């Protein structure tokens, strides 16, 4: 199943610091998920000034339960960066790989 995750960071003064403190762990986790075939696309959400305010991910898991297992261990969740997470199922028709 394909899932779209819109995950918004907190809006308090310490939100960006929380994100950046766990970013290395998040990136390592995403790399592992990508190698396992779960990542279709992923990136940061930014506001009009280009400041990071969250993340958008297109993911492929067998079930919502597997997605929830990932979210429960996601460093941006356990580290308190993401405070508002929306998940929708979707049907990805095209995906283009971009090296980051």
PDB file of C-alpha atoms in Angstrom:
ATOM      1  CA  UNK A   1       0.000   0.000   0.000  1.00  0.00           C
ATOM      2  CA  UNK A   2       1.156   3.499  -0.705  1.00  0.00           C
ATOM      3  CA  UNK A   3       0.912   6.139   1.987  1.00  0.00           C
ATOM      4  CA  UNK A   4       1.396   9.895   1.941  1.00  0.00           C
ATOM      5  CA  UNK A   5       2.649  11.288   5.231  1.00  0.00           C
ATOM      6  CA  UNK A   6       2.475  15.011   5.970  1.00  0.00           C
ATOM      7  CA  UNK A   7       4.303  15.552   9.225  1.00  0.00           C
ATOM      8  CA  UNK A   8       4.434  19.050  10.673  1.00  0.00           C
ATOM      9  CA  UNK A   9       7.004  20.181  13.188  1.00  0.00           C
ATOM     10  CA  UNK A  10       6.047  21.990  16.350  1.00  0.00           C
ATOM     11  CA  UNK A  11       5.719  25.759  16.102  1.00  0.00           C
ATOM     12  CA  UNK A  12       7.361  26.645  19.405  1.00  0.00           C
ATOM     13  CA  UNK A  13      10.762  28.324  19.737  1.00  0.00           C
ATOM     14  CA  UNK A  14      12.635  25.031  20.191  1.00  0.00           C
ATOM     15  CA  UNK A  15      11.029  23.163  17.263  1.00  0.00           C
ATOM     16  CA  UNK A  16      13.857  23.593  14.759  1.00  0.00           C
ATOM     17  CA  UNK A  17      16.455  22.652  17.381  1.00  0.00           C
ATOM     18  CA  UNK A  18      14.558  19.398  18.146  1.00  0.00           C
ATOM     19  CA  UNK A  19      14.429  18.577  14.437  1.00  0.00           C
ATOM     20  CA  UNK A  20      18.101  19.251  13.867  1.00  0.00           C
ATOM     21  CA  UNK A  21      19.203  17.317  16.959  1.00  0.00           C
ATOM     22  CA  UNK A  22      17.719  14.053  15.611  1.00  0.00           C
ATOM     23  CA  UNK A  23      18.171  14.722  11.891  1.00  0.00           C
ATOM     24  CA  UNK A  24      21.231  12.426  11.527  1.00  0.00           C
ATOM     25  CA  UNK A  25      19.268   9.523  13.057  1.00  0.00           C
ATOM     26  CA  UNK A  26      16.258  10.338  10.859  1.00  0.00           C
ATOM     27  CA  UNK A  27      18.379  10.341   7.692  1.00  0.00           C
ATOM     28  CA  UNK A  28      20.033   7.034   8.615  1.00  0.00           C
ATOM     29  CA  UNK A  29      16.604   5.524   9.295  1.00  0.00           C
ATOM     30  CA  UNK A  30      15.247   6.780   5.951  1.00  0.00           C
ATOM     31  CA  UNK A  31      18.297   5.377   4.129  1.00  0.00           C
ATOM     32  CA  UNK A  32      17.627   1.938   5.629  1.00  0.00           C
ATOM     33  CA  UNK A  33      13.928   2.146   4.731  1.00  0.00           C
ATOM     34  CA  UNK A  34      14.856   3.196   1.207  1.00  0.00           C
ATOM     35  CA  UNK A  35      17.226   0.236   0.839  1.00  0.00           C
ATOM     36  CA  UNK A  36      14.372  -2.027   1.997  1.00  0.00           C
ATOM     37  CA  UNK A  37      12.113  -0.563  -0.726  1.00  0.00           C
ATOM     38  CA  UNK A  38       9.741   1.408   1.504  1.00  0.00           C
ATOM     39  CA  UNK A  39      10.567   4.959   0.383  1.00  0.00           C
ATOM     40  CA  UNK A  40       9.036   6.264  -2.821  1.00  0.00           C
ATOM     41  CA  UNK A  41       9.909   9.895  -2.156  1.00  0.00           C
ATOM     42  CA  UNK A  42      10.763  12.010   0.877  1.00  0.00           C
ATOM     43  CA  UNK A  43      11.695  15.592   1.648  1.00  0.00           C
ATOM     44  CA  UNK A  44      11.292  18.571   3.908  1.00  0.00           C
ATOM     45  CA  UNK A  45       8.303  20.898   3.973  1.00  0.00           C
ATOM     46  CA  UNK A  46       9.252  24.577   3.993  1.00  0.00           C
ATOM     47  CA  UNK A  47       7.407  27.806   4.606  1.00  0.00           C
ATOM     48  CA  UNK A  48       7.500  30.877   2.340  1.00  0.00           C
ATOM     49  CA  UNK A  49      10.878  31.893   3.830  1.00  0.00           C
ATOM     50  CA  UNK A  50      12.381  28.461   3.118  1.00  0.00           C
ATOM     51  CA  UNK A  51      12.450  27.439   6.800  1.00  0.00           C
ATOM     52  CA  UNK A  52      11.861  23.734   7.485  1.00  0.00           C
ATOM     53  CA  UNK A  53       8.431  23.178   9.012  1.00  0.00           C
ATOM     54  CA  UNK A  54       7.955  19.448   8.543  1.00  0.00           C
ATOM     55  CA  UNK A  55       8.277  16.547   6.150  1.00  0.00           C
ATOM     56  CA  UNK A  56       6.424  14.901   3.293  1.00  0.00           C
ATOM     57  CA  UNK A  57       6.945  11.219   2.561  1.00  0.00           C
ATOM     58  CA  UNK A  58       5.499   8.802   0.052  1.00  0.00           C
ATOM     59  CA  UNK A  59       5.986   5.335   1.483  1.00  0.00           C
ATOM     60  CA  UNK A  60       5.217   1.747   0.493  1.00  0.00           C
ATOM     61  CA  UNK A  61       4.302  -0.711   3.263  1.00  0.00           C
ATOM     62  CA  UNK A  62       2.289  -3.930   3.247  1.00  0.00           C
ATOM     63  CA  UNK A  63      -0.195  -2.505   5.745  1.00  0.00           C
ATOM     64  CA  UNK A  64      -1.103   0.473   7.893  1.00  0.00           C
ATOM     65  CA  UNK A  65       0.197  -1.519  10.861  1.00  0.00           C
ATOM     66  CA  UNK A  66       3.666  -1.670   9.311  1.00  0.00           C
ATOM     67  CA  UNK A  67       3.528   2.062   8.657  1.00  0.00           C
ATOM     68  CA  UNK A  68       2.528   2.654  12.275  1.00  0.00           C
ATOM     69  CA  UNK A  69       5.493   0.527  13.443  1.00  0.00           C
ATOM     70  CA  UNK A  70       7.799   2.750  11.391  1.00  0.00           C
ATOM     71  CA  UNK A  71       6.235   5.924  12.808  1.00  0.00           C
ATOM     72  CA  UNK A  72       6.549   4.642  16.378  1.00  0.00           C
ATOM     73  CA  UNK A  73      10.328   4.386  15.933  1.00  0.00           C
ATOM     74  CA  UNK A  74      10.867   7.394  13.643  1.00  0.00           C
ATOM     75  CA  UNK A  75      13.456   9.725  15.258  1.00  0.00           C
ATOM     76  CA  UNK A  76      11.425  12.826  14.364  1.00  0.00           C
ATOM     77  CA  UNK A  77       8.545  11.303  16.365  1.00  0.00           C
ATOM     78  CA  UNK A  78      10.545   9.954  19.315  1.00  0.00           C
ATOM     79  CA  UNK A  79      12.639  13.151  19.383  1.00  0.00           C
ATOM     80  CA  UNK A  80       9.577  15.402  19.503  1.00  0.00           C
ATOM     81  CA  UNK A  81      10.123  17.170  16.163  1.00  0.00           C
ATOM     82  CA  UNK A  82       6.913  16.079  14.414  1.00  0.00           C
ATOM     83  CA  UNK A  83       3.847  17.183  16.350  1.00  0.00           C
ATOM     84  CA  UNK A  84       1.064  16.881  13.754  1.00  0.00           C
ATOM     85  CA  UNK A  85       1.100  13.831  11.475  1.00  0.00           C
ATOM     86  CA  UNK A  86      -1.451  13.224   8.750  1.00  0.00           C
ATOM     87  CA  UNK A  87      -1.507   9.918   6.856  1.00  0.00           C
ATOM     88  CA  UNK A  88      -3.492   9.184   3.707  1.00  0.00           C
ATOM     89  CA  UNK A  89      -3.473   6.176   1.439  1.00  0.00           C
ATOM     90  CA  UNK A  90      -2.643   6.994  -2.158  1.00  0.00           C
ATOM     91  CA  UNK A  91      -1.948   5.386  -5.500  1.00  0.00           C
ATOM     92  CA  UNK A  92       1.475   6.401  -6.787  1.00  0.00           C
ATOM     93  CA  UNK A  93       1.609   6.130 -10.564  1.00  0.00           C
ATOM     94  CA  UNK A  94       4.975   7.759 -11.275  1.00  0.00           C
ATOM     95  CA  UNK A  95       8.063   8.201  -9.150  1.00  0.00           C
ATOM     96  CA  UNK A  96      11.319   9.763 -10.289  1.00  0.00           C
ATOM     97  CA  UNK A  97      14.456   9.233  -8.237  1.00  0.00           C
ATOM     98  CA  UNK A  98      16.448  12.338  -7.362  1.00  0.00           C
ATOM     99  CA  UNK A  99      19.799  12.055  -5.633  1.00  0.00           C
ATOM    100  CA  UNK A 100      19.926  14.290  -2.570  1.00  0.00           C
TER     101      UNK A 100
END
